[in-house]
Amino acid sequence: MADGSDVTMTGASRTGFPPWTARPRRRWGEPWLAAVAGAFTLAQLVLVRPDLGLGWDETVYVSQVSGQVPAAFFSAPRARGISLLAAPIASWSDSTALLRVYLAVLSGLGLYFALRIWRAHVMPRVLALAGALFASLWVTLFYGPQAMPNYWVGVGALACVGCFLRVRANAGDRAAWWGVFASAALMAWMRPMDAVYVVLPLLVLALALRCPRLLAVLAAGLLAGAGEWVIEAYLSYGGLAQRLSDASRIQGGLGWHLTVVDQLRSLGGRTLCRPCTGSVPNSVVTVWWFALPVLAALGALTAVRARRALPVLLPLACAVTAAVPYLFLIGYAAPRFLLPAYALLALPVAHGLGHLVSAPIRGSARTVAVSLVAACLAAHLAVQYVVLEHTLHSSAANRDNWFRTASALHTLGVRPPCLLSGYEAVPIAFYTRCGSAQTGGHDSSTTAAALARAAHRTTVAVLAQPGDRPPAYARTWPMERAGVLHAYVAPFVRQGR
């Protein structure tokens, strides 16, 4: 069974599988997995819509490989994996819709292959349910077609744990060995520190099992994926220790930060909660979050009783280590940070739900139990859709404001080649097709003196909110309205230079 051989399951007593996972054959579940992945791709295209403009972080990542926009400052915590993933489209086309469609299709394929790896350890109905649970979360749907790395860490985590289990069951499975390496590399390619947290339980288990080869393959995958990030640390950030220190500072200083409540606040559709103020969303919106650990624990207990503990306990352990830094070590919240944990938790949660609908009860009580679970899942899907729509509306409004500001700047004569600084200069510069430079904050990359000198050789504009004073070097520059912002444009633009 470890290599996915064609076996018929006849019940928990003979196979170790709980009864609701009995009697499938190897390829019985393939259409189910394809259906889940296909529905996920279609839902992204229909619900999220390809015409949604690029968000702040997306503009940074896409600008690194764009042929139309100068590269934005790349801060220490970021990794270039998602930029390179977007490069086949972003390097030659400025069409956001085309990029969205490409990433939506790619994310659907990624989910399919990550789930497919688990066929030898999780039965098709449970596996399809796990995929559907993860894919139907508003945060998964929202970030699947975006040029953001968190979804891909989640897919890589799911694949890595699945391949690890396959290697554990059959050391001769060469594809699984390569899968461990490739999925660890994918995670580290996207977010090196997230990859380390995800694989911690795998490293501990490989050490406990005295399997140096597994340890070596995991480590090699992490190094392969993070290699560019480490090399860049020495070339551009003053060394690895300095880059890690800068990354910690930008993230608010890694240490004890209880951000569980902040994560709850973000569940209402706040894509970034920094600072995280305001009330927690209605319990109807957050109840699924509290149900996750309960259902995961139920799934783990059921698997232990069925003597199939490892395929449930291992992803559960990796989900916990993936979530710890974003619940207890970083002082702000964003729902996308927990995508790897959600991807891994989907498996034990699906086992838990399977146990609820297959409990040894008969007659009307069983009908009531199944109906109640179905009703809860339907309500959950409805809530996810409502939050997704709210998130899309607010996100589209921000992007529209950036686009209008960019159009106003073009009218003022701020056209490429040009340079923007000040309030929200990074995304607005992308929409204006300008470069961006800041003298302070997380994206600090220049000095006031350097910007003042730049104003003598290129078009420079400083953006500020109404009521805010511009920096000293720009106070004599003419001020014009650019959308809802004030733009202080270097005088030489008006002189035709």
Coordinates of C-alpha atoms in Angstrom, one line a residue:
M1 CA 0.0 0.0 0.0
A2 CA 2.9 2.3 0.7
D3 CA 3.7 2.6 -3.0
G4 CA 0.1 3.2 -4.0
S5 CA -0.4 -0.4 -5.3
D6 CA -3.9 -1.4 -6.4
V7 CA -5.5 -2.6 -3.2
T8 CA -9.1 -3.0 -2.2
M9 CA -10.0 -1.9 1.4
T10 CA -12.6 -3.9 3.1
G11 CA -12.9 -2.4 6.6
A12 CA -11.0 -1.0 9.5
S13 CA -10.3 -4.4 11.1
R14 CA -8.3 -5.6 8.1
T15 CA -6.7 -2.4 6.8
G16 CA -6.4 -0.1 9.8
F17 CA -8.5 2.5 8.0
P18 CA -11.6 3.9 9.7
P19 CA -14.8 2.5 8.1
W20 CA -15.7 5.7 6.2
T21 CA -12.5 5.4 4.2
A22 CA -13.1 1.8 3.2
R23 CA -13.3 0.0 -0.1
P24 CA -11.7 2.5 -2.6
R25 CA -9.2 1.3 -5.2
R26 CA -6.1 3.2 -6.1
R27 CA -7.4 5.3 -9.0
W28 CA -11.0 5.5 -7.8
G29 CA -10.3 8.9 -6.3
E30 CA -8.5 10.5 -9.2
P31 CA -11.6 12.2 -10.7
W32 CA -12.5 13.6 -7.2
L33 CA -9.1 15.2 -6.8
A34 CA -9.2 16.6 -10.3
A35 CA -12.7 17.9 -9.7
V36 CA -11.7 19.7 -6.5
A37 CA -8.6 21.3 -8.2
G38 CA -10.7 22.3 -11.2
A39 CA -13.4 23.8 -9.1
F40 CA -10.8 25.7 -7.1
T41 CA -9.4 27.2 -10.3
L42 CA -12.8 28.0 -11.7
A43 CA -13.8 29.7 -8.4
Q44 CA -10.8 31.9 -8.5
L45 CA -11.5 33.1 -12.0
V46 CA -15.2 33.7 -11.3
L47 CA -15.2 35.0 -7.8
V48 CA -11.9 36.8 -7.5
R49 CA -11.9 37.9 -11.1
P50 CA -8.8 38.4 -13.2
D51 CA -9.2 42.1 -13.5
L52 CA -8.4 42.8 -9.9
G53 CA -5.4 45.1 -9.8
L54 CA -2.1 44.2 -8.2
G55 CA -1.8 44.8 -4.4
W56 CA 1.1 46.5 -2.6
D57 CA 3.2 43.5 -2.0
E58 CA 2.4 42.1 -5.5
T59 CA 3.8 45.3 -7.1
V60 CA 7.1 44.7 -5.3
Y61 CA 7.3 41.1 -6.4
V62 CA 6.2 41.6 -10.0
S63 CA 8.4 44.7 -10.5
Q64 CA 11.5 42.6 -9.9
V65 CA 10.9 40.7 -13.2
S66 CA 8.7 43.2 -15.1
G67 CA 10.0 44.6 -18.4
Q68 CA 7.8 47.7 -18.1
V69 CA 8.4 48.9 -14.5
P70 CA 11.6 49.7 -12.5
A71 CA 12.2 47.2 -9.7
A72 CA 10.9 48.4 -6.3
F73 CA 13.1 48.2 -3.2
F74 CA 13.3 44.5 -2.0
S75 CA 13.3 44.5 1.8
A76 CA 15.2 41.9 3.8
P77 CA 12.4 39.4 4.7
R78 CA 11.3 39.0 1.1
A79 CA 12.3 36.1 -1.2
R80 CA 12.3 36.0 -4.9
G81 CA 10.5 32.7 -5.5
I82 CA 7.1 34.2 -6.3
S83 CA 8.8 36.8 -8.6
L84 CA 10.3 34.0 -10.6
L85 CA 7.1 32.1 -10.6
A86 CA 5.3 35.1 -12.1
A87 CA 8.2 35.8 -14.6
P88 CA 6.9 33.7 -17.5
I89 CA 4.0 36.2 -17.8
A90 CA 5.2 39.4 -16.1
S91 CA 8.6 39.6 -17.9
W92 CA 6.9 40.3 -21.3
S93 CA 3.3 41.4 -20.5
D94 CA 1.8 44.1 -18.3
S95 CA -1.6 42.4 -18.4
T96 CA -2.8 41.8 -14.8
A97 CA -5.7 39.6 -16.1
L98 CA -3.3 37.3 -18.0
L99 CA -1.1 37.0 -14.9
R100 CA -4.1 36.2 -12.7
V101 CA -5.4 33.5 -15.1
Y102 CA -1.9 32.0 -15.2
L103 CA -1.5 31.9 -11.4
A104 CA -5.1 30.6 -11.0
V105 CA -4.4 27.7 -13.3
L106 CA -1.0 27.0 -11.7
S107 CA -2.5 27.1 -8.2
G108 CA -5.1 24.6 -9.2
L109 CA -2.5 22.2 -10.6
G110 CA -0.4 22.7 -7.5
L111 CA -3.3 21.7 -5.3
Y112 CA -4.1 18.6 -7.4
F113 CA -0.5 17.3 -7.4
A114 CA -0.1 18.0 -3.7
L115 CA -3.2 16.1 -2.9
R116 CA -2.4 13.3 -5.3
I117 CA 0.8 12.5 -3.3
W118 CA -1.4 11.4 -0.4
R119 CA -3.3 8.7 -2.2
A120 CA -1.3 5.9 -0.5
H121 CA -2.1 7.2 2.9
V122 CA -5.5 8.9 2.8
M123 CA -8.6 7.5 1.1
P124 CA -10.1 9.4 -1.8
R125 CA -13.2 10.7 0.0
V126 CA -11.3 12.1 2.9
L127 CA -8.6 13.5 0.6
A128 CA -11.1 15.2 -1.7
L129 CA -12.9 16.6 1.4
A130 CA -9.6 17.9 2.8
G131 CA -8.8 19.6 -0.5
A132 CA -12.3 21.1 -0.7
L133 CA -12.1 22.5 2.8
F134 CA -8.7 24.2 2.1
A135 CA -9.7 25.4 -1.3
S136 CA -13.0 26.9 -0.2
L137 CA -11.5 29.2 2.5
W138 CA -11.8 32.9 1.5
V139 CA -8.1 33.4 2.1
T140 CA -7.1 30.5 -0.1
L141 CA -9.4 31.7 -2.9
F142 CA -8.2 35.3 -2.6
Y143 CA -4.5 34.5 -2.6
G144 CA -4.5 31.6 -5.1
P145 CA -4.3 33.9 -8.2
Q146 CA -2.1 36.5 -6.6
A147 CA 1.6 37.0 -6.9
M148 CA 2.1 36.2 -3.2
P149 CA 4.2 33.4 -1.7
N150 CA 2.1 32.1 1.2
Y151 CA -0.2 29.8 -0.8
W152 CA 2.8 28.1 -2.4
V153 CA 4.3 27.5 1.0
G154 CA 1.1 25.7 1.9
V155 CA 1.1 23.6 -1.2
G156 CA 4.7 22.8 -0.7
A157 CA 4.1 21.8 2.9
L158 CA 1.3 19.5 1.9
A159 CA 3.5 17.8 -0.7
C160 CA 6.5 17.6 1.5
V161 CA 4.8 15.8 4.4
G162 CA 3.1 13.5 1.9
C163 CA 6.3 12.6 0.2
F164 CA 8.0 12.1 3.6
L165 CA 5.4 9.6 4.6
R166 CA 5.8 7.7 1.3
V167 CA 9.6 7.5 1.8
R168 CA 9.0 6.3 5.4
A169 CA 6.7 3.5 4.1
N170 CA 8.8 2.6 1.0
A171 CA 12.5 3.7 0.9
G172 CA 12.6 2.5 -2.7
D173 CA 10.1 5.1 -3.9
R174 CA 12.5 7.3 -5.9
A175 CA 9.8 9.8 -6.9
A176 CA 9.0 10.4 -3.2
W177 CA 12.6 11.1 -2.4
W178 CA 12.7 13.7 -5.2
G179 CA 9.3 15.0 -3.9
V180 CA 10.7 15.6 -0.5
F181 CA 13.6 17.6 -2.0
A182 CA 11.5 19.6 -4.5
S183 CA 8.7 20.5 -2.0
A184 CA 11.2 21.6 0.7
A185 CA 13.0 23.7 -2.0
L186 CA 9.7 25.2 -3.1
M187 CA 8.8 26.3 0.4
A188 CA 12.3 27.8 1.0
W189 CA 12.3 29.4 -2.4
M190 CA 9.1 31.2 -1.5
R191 CA 9.7 32.0 2.3
P192 CA 12.8 30.5 3.8
M193 CA 11.9 30.9 7.5
D194 CA 8.4 29.5 6.9
A195 CA 9.9 26.4 5.3
V196 CA 12.1 25.8 8.4
Y197 CA 9.2 26.0 10.8
V198 CA 7.1 23.6 8.6
V199 CA 9.8 20.9 8.4
L200 CA 10.8 21.0 12.0
P201 CA 8.7 17.9 13.0
L202 CA 10.0 16.1 9.9
L203 CA 13.6 16.8 10.9
V204 CA 12.9 15.6 14.5
L205 CA 11.2 12.5 13.3
A206 CA 13.9 11.7 10.8
L207 CA 16.5 12.1 13.6
A208 CA 14.4 9.9 15.9
L209 CA 14.2 7.2 13.3
R210 CA 17.9 7.5 12.7
C211 CA 17.5 8.2 9.0
P212 CA 20.4 10.4 7.9
R213 CA 19.4 10.2 4.3
L214 CA 16.0 11.8 5.0
L215 CA 17.7 14.4 7.1
A216 CA 20.1 15.1 4.3
V217 CA 17.5 15.3 1.6
L218 CA 15.3 17.7 3.7
A219 CA 18.3 19.9 4.4
A220 CA 19.4 19.8 0.8
G221 CA 16.0 20.9 -0.3
L222 CA 15.9 23.8 2.1
L223 CA 19.4 24.9 1.1
A224 CA 18.6 24.6 -2.6
G225 CA 15.5 26.8 -2.2
A226 CA 17.0 29.3 0.1
G227 CA 20.4 29.4 -1.7
E228 CA 19.7 32.6 -3.7
W229 CA 18.3 34.3 -0.5
V230 CA 21.5 33.5 1.4
I231 CA 23.8 34.6 -1.4
E232 CA 21.9 37.8 -1.9
A233 CA 22.2 38.4 1.9
Y234 CA 26.0 38.6 1.4
L235 CA 25.8 40.6 -1.8
S236 CA 23.2 43.2 -0.9
Y237 CA 22.3 43.1 2.8
G238 CA 25.7 43.0 4.7
G239 CA 25.7 39.2 5.4
L240 CA 23.2 36.6 6.5
A241 CA 23.2 37.7 10.2
Q242 CA 22.5 41.3 9.1
R243 CA 19.7 40.2 6.8
L244 CA 18.0 38.1 9.5
S245 CA 18.4 41.1 11.9
D246 CA 16.8 43.5 9.4
A247 CA 14.0 41.0 8.6
S248 CA 13.3 40.7 12.3
R249 CA 13.2 44.5 12.7
I250 CA 10.9 45.0 9.8
Q251 CA 8.6 42.4 11.2
G252 CA 8.4 44.2 14.5
G253 CA 11.2 42.3 16.3
L254 CA 10.8 38.6 16.6
G255 CA 10.0 37.6 20.2
W256 CA 7.0 36.9 22.4
H257 CA 3.9 38.6 20.7
L258 CA 0.5 37.1 21.5
T259 CA -1.3 37.8 18.2
V260 CA -4.0 35.2 18.3
V261 CA -6.6 38.0 18.8
D262 CA -5.1 39.9 15.9
Q263 CA -5.4 36.9 13.7
L264 CA -9.1 36.7 14.7
R265 CA -9.6 40.4 13.8
S266 CA -8.1 39.7 10.3
L267 CA -10.6 36.9 9.6
G268 CA -13.2 39.5 8.7
G269 CA -11.3 40.3 5.5
R270 CA -8.4 42.6 6.6
T271 CA -5.5 41.6 4.4
L272 CA -3.0 43.2 6.8
C273 CA -3.6 44.0 10.4
R274 CA -0.8 46.4 11.4
P275 CA -1.6 48.0 13.7
C276 CA -4.4 45.7 14.6
T277 CA -7.2 47.7 16.2
G278 CA -10.9 47.4 16.2
S279 CA -13.2 44.7 17.3
V280 CA -13.2 41.0 16.5
P281 CA -15.6 40.1 13.7
N282 CA -19.0 38.5 14.5
S283 CA -18.8 35.0 15.9
V284 CA -20.5 33.7 12.7
V285 CA -17.4 34.7 10.8
T286 CA -14.9 33.3 13.3
V287 CA -16.6 30.1 14.5
W288 CA -14.8 28.0 11.8
W289 CA -11.4 29.1 13.2
F290 CA -12.3 27.7 16.7
A291 CA -13.7 24.5 15.1
L292 CA -10.4 23.7 13.4
P293 CA -8.5 22.5 16.4
V294 CA -11.5 20.6 17.8
L295 CA -12.1 18.7 14.5
A296 CA -8.3 18.2 14.0
A297 CA -8.1 16.7 17.5
L298 CA -11.1 14.4 16.8
G299 CA -9.5 13.3 13.5
A300 CA -6.2 12.6 15.3
L301 CA -7.9 10.6 18.0
T302 CA -9.9 8.6 15.4
A303 CA -6.7 7.8 13.5
V304 CA -4.9 6.7 16.6
R305 CA -7.7 4.3 17.5
A306 CA -7.6 3.0 13.9
R307 CA -3.8 2.5 14.2
R308 CA -3.2 4.9 11.3
A309 CA -1.9 7.8 13.4
L310 CA 1.1 9.0 11.5
P311 CA -0.7 10.2 8.3
V312 CA -2.8 12.4 10.6
L313 CA -0.5 13.4 13.4
L314 CA 2.4 14.4 11.2
P315 CA 0.6 17.1 9.2
L316 CA -1.0 18.2 12.4
A317 CA 2.4 18.7 14.0
C318 CA 3.7 20.5 11.0
A319 CA 0.6 22.7 11.0
V320 CA 1.3 23.7 14.6
T321 CA 5.0 24.6 14.0
A322 CA 4.0 26.5 10.9
A323 CA 1.4 28.5 12.9
V324 CA 3.5 29.2 16.0
P325 CA 5.6 32.2 14.7
Y326 CA 2.4 34.0 13.4
L327 CA 0.5 33.4 16.5
F328 CA 3.2 34.1 19.1
L329 CA 6.4 35.5 17.7
I330 CA 5.4 38.4 15.3
G331 CA 3.6 41.5 16.4
Y332 CA 1.1 41.9 13.6
A333 CA -1.3 39.7 11.7
A334 CA -2.4 38.8 8.2
P335 CA -4.7 35.9 7.3
R336 CA -2.4 34.7 4.5
F337 CA 0.4 33.9 7.1
L338 CA -1.6 30.9 8.2
L339 CA -2.2 29.4 4.8
P340 CA 0.4 26.7 5.3
A341 CA -1.2 25.7 8.6
Y342 CA -4.6 25.6 7.0
A343 CA -3.4 23.4 4.2
L344 CA -1.9 20.9 6.6
L345 CA -4.8 21.0 9.1
A346 CA -7.3 20.2 6.3
L347 CA -6.3 16.5 6.5
P348 CA -6.9 15.8 10.2
V349 CA -10.1 18.1 10.0
A350 CA -11.4 16.0 7.1
H351 CA -10.8 12.8 9.2
G352 CA -12.7 14.4 12.1
L353 CA -15.6 15.3 9.9
G354 CA -15.6 11.8 8.4
H355 CA -15.8 10.4 11.9
L356 CA -18.8 12.6 12.7
V357 CA -20.8 11.4 9.7
S358 CA -19.9 7.7 10.2
A359 CA -20.4 7.4 13.9
P360 CA -22.0 4.1 15.0
I361 CA -25.5 5.4 15.2
R362 CA -28.6 4.3 13.2
G363 CA -31.9 5.5 12.1
S364 CA -33.1 9.1 12.6
A365 CA -30.2 10.0 14.8
R366 CA -27.7 9.3 12.0
T367 CA -29.8 11.3 9.5
V368 CA -29.9 14.2 11.9
A369 CA -26.1 14.0 12.4
V370 CA -25.3 13.9 8.7
S371 CA -27.8 16.7 8.0
L372 CA -26.3 18.8 10.8
V373 CA -22.8 18.4 9.4
A374 CA -24.0 19.2 5.9
A375 CA -25.8 22.3 7.1
C376 CA -22.8 23.5 9.0
L377 CA -20.6 23.1 5.9
A378 CA -23.1 24.9 3.8
A379 CA -23.2 27.8 6.3
H380 CA -19.4 27.8 6.4
L381 CA -19.2 28.1 2.6
A382 CA -21.7 31.0 2.7
V383 CA -19.7 32.9 5.3
Q384 CA -16.5 32.4 3.3
Y385 CA -18.2 33.8 0.2
V386 CA -19.5 36.9 2.1
V387 CA -16.0 37.6 3.6
L388 CA -14.4 37.1 0.2
E389 CA -16.7 39.6 -1.4
H390 CA -16.1 42.1 1.3
T391 CA -12.3 41.6 0.9
L392 CA -12.5 42.0 -2.8
H393 CA -14.5 45.2 -2.6
S394 CA -12.1 46.9 -0.2
S395 CA -9.0 45.6 -2.0
A396 CA -10.4 46.8 -5.4
A397 CA -11.1 50.2 -3.9
N398 CA -7.5 50.6 -2.8
R399 CA -6.2 49.6 -6.2
D400 CA -8.6 51.9 -8.0
N401 CA -7.3 54.8 -5.8
W402 CA -3.7 54.0 -6.8
F403 CA -4.7 53.9 -10.5
R404 CA -6.5 57.2 -10.3
T405 CA -3.5 58.8 -8.6
A406 CA -1.3 57.4 -11.3
S407 CA -3.5 58.9 -14.0
A408 CA -3.5 62.3 -12.2
L409 CA 0.3 62.2 -12.0
H410 CA 0.5 61.5 -15.8
T411 CA -1.6 64.6 -16.3
L412 CA 0.8 66.6 -14.2
G413 CA 3.7 65.5 -16.4
V414 CA 5.0 62.7 -14.2
R415 CA 5.8 60.1 -16.7
P416 CA 8.6 57.5 -17.2
P417 CA 11.4 57.9 -16.5
C418 CA 10.3 59.2 -13.1
L419 CA 10.7 58.6 -9.4
L420 CA 8.1 58.8 -6.6
S421 CA 8.6 59.0 -2.9
G422 CA 6.3 59.6 0.1
Y423 CA 2.9 58.2 1.0
E424 CA 2.1 54.8 -0.7
A425 CA 4.8 55.6 -3.3
V426 CA 5.6 51.9 -3.8
P427 CA 2.3 50.7 -5.3
I428 CA 1.5 54.1 -6.9
A429 CA 4.9 54.1 -8.6
F430 CA 4.1 50.7 -10.1
Y431 CA 0.8 52.0 -11.6
T432 CA 2.6 55.2 -12.8
R433 CA 5.4 53.1 -14.3
C434 CA 7.9 55.0 -12.2
G435 CA 10.6 54.0 -9.8
S436 CA 10.2 54.4 -6.1
A437 CA 12.5 55.4 -3.2
Q438 CA 11.9 56.1 0.4
T439 CA 14.0 57.8 3.0
G440 CA 12.4 56.0 6.0
G441 CA 10.3 53.1 7.1
H442 CA 10.5 49.5 6.0
D443 CA 11.3 50.4 2.4
S444 CA 14.0 52.9 3.2
S445 CA 16.5 52.8 0.3
T446 CA 17.9 56.3 -0.1
T447 CA 18.5 59.7 1.6
A448 CA 16.8 63.0 1.4
A449 CA 20.0 64.5 -0.1
A450 CA 20.0 61.8 -2.8
L451 CA 16.4 62.5 -3.7
A452 CA 17.1 66.2 -3.9
R453 CA 20.0 65.5 -6.3
A454 CA 17.8 63.1 -8.3
A455 CA 15.3 65.9 -8.9
H456 CA 17.9 67.6 -11.1
R457 CA 18.2 64.8 -13.5
T458 CA 14.8 63.0 -13.6
T459 CA 11.1 63.6 -12.9
V460 CA 10.6 63.4 -9.1
A461 CA 7.3 63.7 -7.2
V462 CA 6.7 63.4 -3.5
L463 CA 3.2 62.2 -2.4
A464 CA 1.6 63.3 0.9
Q465 CA -1.8 63.0 2.5
P466 CA -3.8 66.3 2.8
G467 CA -2.6 68.1 5.9
D468 CA 0.8 66.4 6.0
R469 CA 3.9 68.5 5.4
P470 CA 6.3 67.4 2.6
P471 CA 10.0 66.8 3.4
A472 CA 12.2 69.8 3.6
Y473 CA 13.8 69.4 0.1
A474 CA 10.3 69.4 -1.5
R475 CA 8.6 72.3 0.3
T476 CA 9.3 74.8 -2.4
W477 CA 8.0 72.5 -5.1
P478 CA 4.6 73.3 -6.6
M479 CA 1.8 71.2 -5.1
E480 CA -1.0 69.7 -7.1
R481 CA -3.8 67.3 -6.3
A482 CA -3.3 63.8 -7.5
G483 CA -6.5 61.9 -6.8
V484 CA -7.0 62.1 -3.0
L485 CA -3.3 62.9 -2.4
H486 CA -1.1 66.0 -2.7
A487 CA 1.8 65.7 -5.2
Y488 CA 4.9 67.9 -4.8
V489 CA 6.4 67.8 -8.3
A490 CA 10.0 68.9 -9.0
P491 CA 9.9 72.3 -10.8
F492 CA 12.0 71.2 -13.8
V493 CA 9.1 69.0 -15.0
R494 CA 7.3 72.2 -15.8
Q495 CA 10.3 73.6 -17.6
G496 CA 10.0 70.7 -20.1
R497 CA 13.1 68.9 -19.0

